[in-house]
Coordinates of C-alpha atoms in Angstrom, one line a residue:
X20 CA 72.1 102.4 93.9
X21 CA 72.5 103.0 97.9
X22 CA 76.1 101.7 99.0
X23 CA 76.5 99.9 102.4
X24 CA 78.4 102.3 104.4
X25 CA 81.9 101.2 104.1
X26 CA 84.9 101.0 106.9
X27 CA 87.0 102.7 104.2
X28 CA 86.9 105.2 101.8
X29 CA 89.7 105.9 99.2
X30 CA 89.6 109.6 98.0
X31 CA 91.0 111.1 94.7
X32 CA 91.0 114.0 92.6
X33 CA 91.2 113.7 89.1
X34 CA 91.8 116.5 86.5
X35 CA 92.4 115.6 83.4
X36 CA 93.7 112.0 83.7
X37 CA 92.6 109.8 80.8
X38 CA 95.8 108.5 79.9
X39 CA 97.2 107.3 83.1
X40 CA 93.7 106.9 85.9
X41 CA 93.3 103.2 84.2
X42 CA 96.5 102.3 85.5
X43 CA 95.2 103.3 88.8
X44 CA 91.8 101.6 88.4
X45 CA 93.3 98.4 87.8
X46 CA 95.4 99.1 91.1
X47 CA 92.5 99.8 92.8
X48 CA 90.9 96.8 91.6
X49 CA 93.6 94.5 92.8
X50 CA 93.6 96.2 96.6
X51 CA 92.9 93.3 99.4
X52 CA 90.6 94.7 101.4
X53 CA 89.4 91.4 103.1
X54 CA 87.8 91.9 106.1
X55 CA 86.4 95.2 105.7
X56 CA 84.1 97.6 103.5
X57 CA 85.9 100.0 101.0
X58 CA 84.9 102.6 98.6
X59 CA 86.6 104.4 95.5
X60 CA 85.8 108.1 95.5
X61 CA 86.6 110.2 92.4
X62 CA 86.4 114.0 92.5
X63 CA 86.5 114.9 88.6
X64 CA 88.4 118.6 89.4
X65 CA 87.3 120.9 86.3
X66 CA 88.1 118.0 83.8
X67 CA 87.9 118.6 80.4
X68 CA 88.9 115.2 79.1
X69 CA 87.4 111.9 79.3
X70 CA 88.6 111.2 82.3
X71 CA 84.7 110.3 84.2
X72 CA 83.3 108.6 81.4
X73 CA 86.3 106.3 81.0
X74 CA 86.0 105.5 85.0
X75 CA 82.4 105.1 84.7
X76 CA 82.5 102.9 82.3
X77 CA 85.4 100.6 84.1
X78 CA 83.2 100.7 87.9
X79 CA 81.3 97.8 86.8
X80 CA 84.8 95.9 86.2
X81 CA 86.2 96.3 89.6
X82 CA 85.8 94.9 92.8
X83 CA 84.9 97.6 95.0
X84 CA 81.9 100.2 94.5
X85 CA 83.0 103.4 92.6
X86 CA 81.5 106.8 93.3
X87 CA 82.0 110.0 90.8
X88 CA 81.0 113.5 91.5
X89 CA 82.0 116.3 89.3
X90 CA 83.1 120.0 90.0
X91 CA 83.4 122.9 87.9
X92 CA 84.9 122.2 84.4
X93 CA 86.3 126.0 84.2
X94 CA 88.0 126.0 88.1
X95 CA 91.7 126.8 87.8
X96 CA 93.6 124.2 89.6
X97 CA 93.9 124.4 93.5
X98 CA 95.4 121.1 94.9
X99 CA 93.7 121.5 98.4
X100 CA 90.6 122.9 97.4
X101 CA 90.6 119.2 95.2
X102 CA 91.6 117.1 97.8
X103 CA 89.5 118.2 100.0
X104 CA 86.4 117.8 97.5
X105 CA 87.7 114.1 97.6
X106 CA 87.5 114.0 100.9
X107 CA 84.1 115.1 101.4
X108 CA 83.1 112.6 98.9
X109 CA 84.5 109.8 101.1
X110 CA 83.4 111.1 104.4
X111 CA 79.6 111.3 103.1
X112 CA 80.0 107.4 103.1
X113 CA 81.5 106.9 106.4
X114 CA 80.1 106.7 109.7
X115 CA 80.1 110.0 111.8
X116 CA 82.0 108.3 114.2
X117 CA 84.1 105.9 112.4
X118 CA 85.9 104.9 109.4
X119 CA 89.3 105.5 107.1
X120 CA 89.9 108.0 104.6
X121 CA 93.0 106.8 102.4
X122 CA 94.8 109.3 100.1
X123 CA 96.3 109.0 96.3
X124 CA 96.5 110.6 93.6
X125 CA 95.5 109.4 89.6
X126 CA 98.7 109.3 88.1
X127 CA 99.3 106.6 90.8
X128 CA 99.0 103.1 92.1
X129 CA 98.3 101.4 95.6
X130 CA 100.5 98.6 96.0
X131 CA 97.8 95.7 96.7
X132 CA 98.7 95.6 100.2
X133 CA 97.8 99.0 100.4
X134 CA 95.0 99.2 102.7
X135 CA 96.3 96.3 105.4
X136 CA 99.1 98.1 105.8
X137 CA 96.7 101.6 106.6
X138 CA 95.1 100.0 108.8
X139 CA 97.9 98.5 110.4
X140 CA 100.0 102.0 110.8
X141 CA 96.2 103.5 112.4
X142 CA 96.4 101.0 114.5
X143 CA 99.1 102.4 116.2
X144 CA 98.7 106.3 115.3
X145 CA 95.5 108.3 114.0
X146 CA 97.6 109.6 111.0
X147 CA 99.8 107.6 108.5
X148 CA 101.9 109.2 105.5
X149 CA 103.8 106.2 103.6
X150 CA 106.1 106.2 100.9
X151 CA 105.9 107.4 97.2
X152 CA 107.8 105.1 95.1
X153 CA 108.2 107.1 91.4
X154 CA 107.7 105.1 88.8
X155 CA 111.0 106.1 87.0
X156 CA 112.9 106.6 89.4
X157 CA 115.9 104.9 88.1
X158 CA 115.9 108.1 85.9
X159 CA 115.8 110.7 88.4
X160 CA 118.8 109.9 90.7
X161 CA 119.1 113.7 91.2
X162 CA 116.0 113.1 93.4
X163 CA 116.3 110.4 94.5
X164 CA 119.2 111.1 96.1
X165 CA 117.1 113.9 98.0
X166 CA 114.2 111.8 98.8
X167 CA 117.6 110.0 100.6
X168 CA 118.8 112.6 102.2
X169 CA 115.2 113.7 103.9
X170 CA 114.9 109.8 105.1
X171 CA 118.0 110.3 107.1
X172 CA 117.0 113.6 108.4
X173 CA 113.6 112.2 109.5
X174 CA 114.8 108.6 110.7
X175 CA 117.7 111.0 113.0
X176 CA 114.8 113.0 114.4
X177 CA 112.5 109.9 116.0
X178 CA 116.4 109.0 117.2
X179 CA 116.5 111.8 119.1
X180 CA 113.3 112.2 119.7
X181 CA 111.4 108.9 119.8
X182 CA 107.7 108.2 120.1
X183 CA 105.7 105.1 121.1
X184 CA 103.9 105.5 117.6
X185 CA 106.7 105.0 114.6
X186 CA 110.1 103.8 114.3
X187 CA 111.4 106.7 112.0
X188 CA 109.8 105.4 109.1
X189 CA 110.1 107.6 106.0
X190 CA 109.7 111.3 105.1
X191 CA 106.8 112.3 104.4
X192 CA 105.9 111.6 100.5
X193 CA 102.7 113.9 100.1
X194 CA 99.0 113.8 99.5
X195 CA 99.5 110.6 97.3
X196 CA 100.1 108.0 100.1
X197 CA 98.4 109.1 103.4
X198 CA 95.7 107.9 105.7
X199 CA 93.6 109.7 108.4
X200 CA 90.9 108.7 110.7
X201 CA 87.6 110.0 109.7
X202 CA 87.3 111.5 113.1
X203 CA 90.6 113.0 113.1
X204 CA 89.9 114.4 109.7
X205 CA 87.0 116.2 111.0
X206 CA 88.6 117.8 113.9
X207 CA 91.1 119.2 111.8
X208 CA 88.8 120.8 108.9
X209 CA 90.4 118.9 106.4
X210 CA 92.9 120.0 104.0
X211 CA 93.3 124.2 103.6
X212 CA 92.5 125.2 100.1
X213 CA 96.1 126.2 98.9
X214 CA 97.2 125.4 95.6
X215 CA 100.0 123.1 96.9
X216 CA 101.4 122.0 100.3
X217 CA 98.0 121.4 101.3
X218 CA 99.2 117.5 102.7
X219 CA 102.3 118.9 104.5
X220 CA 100.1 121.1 106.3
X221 CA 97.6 118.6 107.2
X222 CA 100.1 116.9 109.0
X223 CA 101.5 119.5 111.0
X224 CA 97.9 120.5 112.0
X225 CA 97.8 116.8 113.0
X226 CA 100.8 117.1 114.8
X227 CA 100.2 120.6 116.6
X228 CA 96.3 119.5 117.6
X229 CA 98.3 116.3 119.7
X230 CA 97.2 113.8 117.1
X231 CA 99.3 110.8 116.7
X232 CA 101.5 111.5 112.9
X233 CA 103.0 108.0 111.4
X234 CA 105.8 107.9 108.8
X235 CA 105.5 104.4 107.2
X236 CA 107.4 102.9 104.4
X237 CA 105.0 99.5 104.7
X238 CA 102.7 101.8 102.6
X239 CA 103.9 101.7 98.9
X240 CA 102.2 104.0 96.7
X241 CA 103.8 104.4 92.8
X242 CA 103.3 107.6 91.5
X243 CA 104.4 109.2 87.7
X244 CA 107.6 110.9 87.2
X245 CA 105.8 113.2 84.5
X246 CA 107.0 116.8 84.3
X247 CA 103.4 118.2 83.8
X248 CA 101.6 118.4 86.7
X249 CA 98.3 119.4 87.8
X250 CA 99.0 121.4 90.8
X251 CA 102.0 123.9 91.0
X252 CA 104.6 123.0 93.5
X253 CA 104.5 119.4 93.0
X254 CA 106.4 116.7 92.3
X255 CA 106.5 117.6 88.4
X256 CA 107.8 121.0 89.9
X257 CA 111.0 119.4 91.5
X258 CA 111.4 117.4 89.2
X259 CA 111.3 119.9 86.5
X260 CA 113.8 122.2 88.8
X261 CA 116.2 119.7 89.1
X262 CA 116.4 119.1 85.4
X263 CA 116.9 122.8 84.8
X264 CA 119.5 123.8 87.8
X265 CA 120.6 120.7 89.5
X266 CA 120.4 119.8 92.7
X267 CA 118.5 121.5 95.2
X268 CA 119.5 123.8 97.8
X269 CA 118.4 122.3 101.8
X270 CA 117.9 123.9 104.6
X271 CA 121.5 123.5 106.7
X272 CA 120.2 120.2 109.0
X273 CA 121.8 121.7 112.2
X274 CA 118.9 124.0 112.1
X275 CA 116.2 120.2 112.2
X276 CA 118.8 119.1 114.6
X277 CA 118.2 122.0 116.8
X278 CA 114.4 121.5 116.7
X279 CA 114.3 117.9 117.3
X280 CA 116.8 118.1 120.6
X281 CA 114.5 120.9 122.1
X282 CA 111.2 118.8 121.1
X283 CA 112.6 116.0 123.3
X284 CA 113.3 118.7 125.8
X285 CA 109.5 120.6 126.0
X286 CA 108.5 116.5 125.4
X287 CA 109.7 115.4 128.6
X288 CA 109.5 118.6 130.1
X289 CA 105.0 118.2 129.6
X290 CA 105.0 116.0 132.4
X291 CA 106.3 118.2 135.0
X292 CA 105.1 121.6 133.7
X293 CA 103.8 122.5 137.0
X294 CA 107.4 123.1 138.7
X295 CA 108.4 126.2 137.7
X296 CA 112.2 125.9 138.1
X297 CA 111.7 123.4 134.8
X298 CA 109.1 125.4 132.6
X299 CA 111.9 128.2 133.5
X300 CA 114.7 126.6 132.2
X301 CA 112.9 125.2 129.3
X302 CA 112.2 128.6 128.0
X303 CA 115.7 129.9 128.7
X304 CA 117.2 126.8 126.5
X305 CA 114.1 127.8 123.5
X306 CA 114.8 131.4 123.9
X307 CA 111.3 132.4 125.9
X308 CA 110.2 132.4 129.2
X309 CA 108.5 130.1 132.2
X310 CA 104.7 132.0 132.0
X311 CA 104.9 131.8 127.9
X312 CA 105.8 128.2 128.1
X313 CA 103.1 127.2 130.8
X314 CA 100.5 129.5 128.7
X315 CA 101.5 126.9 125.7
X316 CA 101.1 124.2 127.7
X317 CA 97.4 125.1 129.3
X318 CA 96.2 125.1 125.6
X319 CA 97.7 121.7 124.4
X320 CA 96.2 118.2 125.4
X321 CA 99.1 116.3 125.3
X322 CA 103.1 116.4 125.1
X323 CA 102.8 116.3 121.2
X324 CA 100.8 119.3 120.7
X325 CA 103.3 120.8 123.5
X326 CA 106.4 120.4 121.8
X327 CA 105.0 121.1 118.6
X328 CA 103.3 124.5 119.7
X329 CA 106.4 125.7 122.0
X330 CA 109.5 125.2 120.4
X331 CA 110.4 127.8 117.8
X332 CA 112.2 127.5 114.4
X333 CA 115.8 127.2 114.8
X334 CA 117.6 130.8 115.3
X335 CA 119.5 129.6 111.7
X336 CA 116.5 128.6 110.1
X337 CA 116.6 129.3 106.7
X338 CA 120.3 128.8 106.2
X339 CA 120.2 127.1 102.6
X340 CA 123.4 125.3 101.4
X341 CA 124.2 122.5 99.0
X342 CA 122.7 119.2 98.9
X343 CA 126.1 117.8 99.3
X344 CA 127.7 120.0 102.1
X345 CA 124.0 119.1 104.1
X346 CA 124.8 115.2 103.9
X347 CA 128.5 116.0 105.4
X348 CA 127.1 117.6 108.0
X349 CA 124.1 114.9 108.6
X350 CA 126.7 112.6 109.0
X351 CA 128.4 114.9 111.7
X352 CA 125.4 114.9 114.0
X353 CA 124.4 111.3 113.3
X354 CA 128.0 110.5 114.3
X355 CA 127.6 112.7 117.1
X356 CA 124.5 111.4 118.5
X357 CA 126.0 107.8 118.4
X358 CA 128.7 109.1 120.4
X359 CA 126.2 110.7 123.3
X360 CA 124.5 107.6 122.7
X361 CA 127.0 105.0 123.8

């Protein structure tokens, strides 16, 4: 049967998910996608299960058209190289020069509001990560209180360096809540073929090309709280970490506070990049120089891919301590900014 092309494409990979991809069928099923055209794309990664019969058989049940493609039954697991295949499912539907590419994963469920509010958050930026709610989470405090901990790290950055295109929003969840422009897909490459991380780096590509990167928690994806995952590096990964050795070591968040102050900086600095005096005394404050900071700035189309590009890690980067002594010392430069602020 030939599909309409739709405005929307929602791309998944599946390995091996028979027990727990009805759950996100029927969520699926339930999206409100009034007003435009959507699509379910399944990319059956080296399944061995009955995973693409069982959605087969359910298409006919739900209200939006579901396409199935399979890869190689034998391919060890690679969580880009998937997602991407699930990509290029949905982007063979969509216009070259238009369209929505929404992220999830199978062991998870789309709150029915799900696609309004991806099409509201690209209405405002060309890239939205929203928030993975776990579906246990009452029973994983341990990471929850993380998840916690990286909300207030991310909500202090947009406070000290604020764009036009979120509020702060949430941290970023991963690959099972995001939302991309078709076009801005493409630019990019898609996702790298990593085994994991392959959504974090998406967005910094995003971010360091000058393309406008949304945090928002009006986009509720729930996701498993399993400890075997399908991917290494995962959620099932901290989760199993955390049940072995506790709470996680962070990176010390004067080292992100650092970052985000000089971001601002080359951020307002863009504008202006022609006076030397200021490209000068940007690169003093990021430890370079005027010429390497205006050669960053002749490749970059915008003050986002600027600030992203120029400013280096933190000269403590990589300073781990506990989860604990990091939230002390969040408070301390939250407490602090207030201060400058008022």
């Amino acid at each position: 049967m030939e599909l309409p092309l739709p405005a929307i494409a929602i791309c998944v990979p599946v390995r091996n998910e028979e027990e727990l991809l009805p759950h996100l069928l029927r969520a699926c099923g339930a999206l409100d996608v009034a007003g435009t055209s959507a699509a379910l794309c399944l990319y059956f990664d080296g399944c061995t299960d009955g995973s693409r019969l069982l959605a087969e058989e359910s298409a006919e049940r739900l209200s939006l058209p579901v396409v199935c493609r399979s890869g190689d039954r034998h391919s060890e697991a690679n969580a880009g190289r998937a997602r991407a295949a699930a990509m290029a499912l949905g982007l063979d539907l969509l216009d070259d020069d238009a369209g929505v590419l929404l992220s999830t994963d199978a062991d998870s469920q789309p709150e029915p509001d799900w696609v309004q509010a991806a099409l509201v958050a690209l209405s405002l930026a060309d890239v939205a990560a929203g928030r993975v709610i776990r579906s246990d989470g009452a029973a994983d405090l341990s990471q929850t209180r993380v998840e916690r901990y990286y909300d207030r790290l991310h909500a202090h950055r947009r406070a000290t360096d604020p764009v036009a295109w979120e509020m702060g929003g949430c941290h970023f969840g991963g690959g099972a809540n995001m939302a991309i422009r078709a076009s801005t897909y493409r630019s990019l490459g898609g996702f790298r073929p990593v085994p994991s991380g392959e959504d974090a780096l998406l967005l910094d590509d995003a971010a360091r090309a000058g393309w406008r990167v949304r945090h928002d928690s009006a986009m509720r994806v729930h996701t498993s709280s399993r400890r075997t995952g399908r991917a290494m590096g995962g959620l099932a990964t901290a989760l199993n970490d955390i049940d072995a050795n506790g709470l996680p070591l962070v990176e010390h968040p004067m080292a992100a506070d650092w970052q985000y102050r000089m971001q601002a900086l080359a951020r307002r600095t863009f504008a202006t990049i022609g006076d030397r005096e200021t490209r000068e005394r940007l690169g003093q404050v990021i430890g370079s120089n005027g010429d390497h900071v205006l050669g960053v700035a002749r490749d970059c189309p915008n003050a986002e891919a600027f600030c992203m590009r120029v400013v280096p890690a933190a000269p403590d980067a990589g300073v781990r301590v506990q989860l604990a002594d990091a939230e002390v010392a969040l408070t301390r430069i939250e407490a602090a900014r207030c201060v400058l602020a008022a």
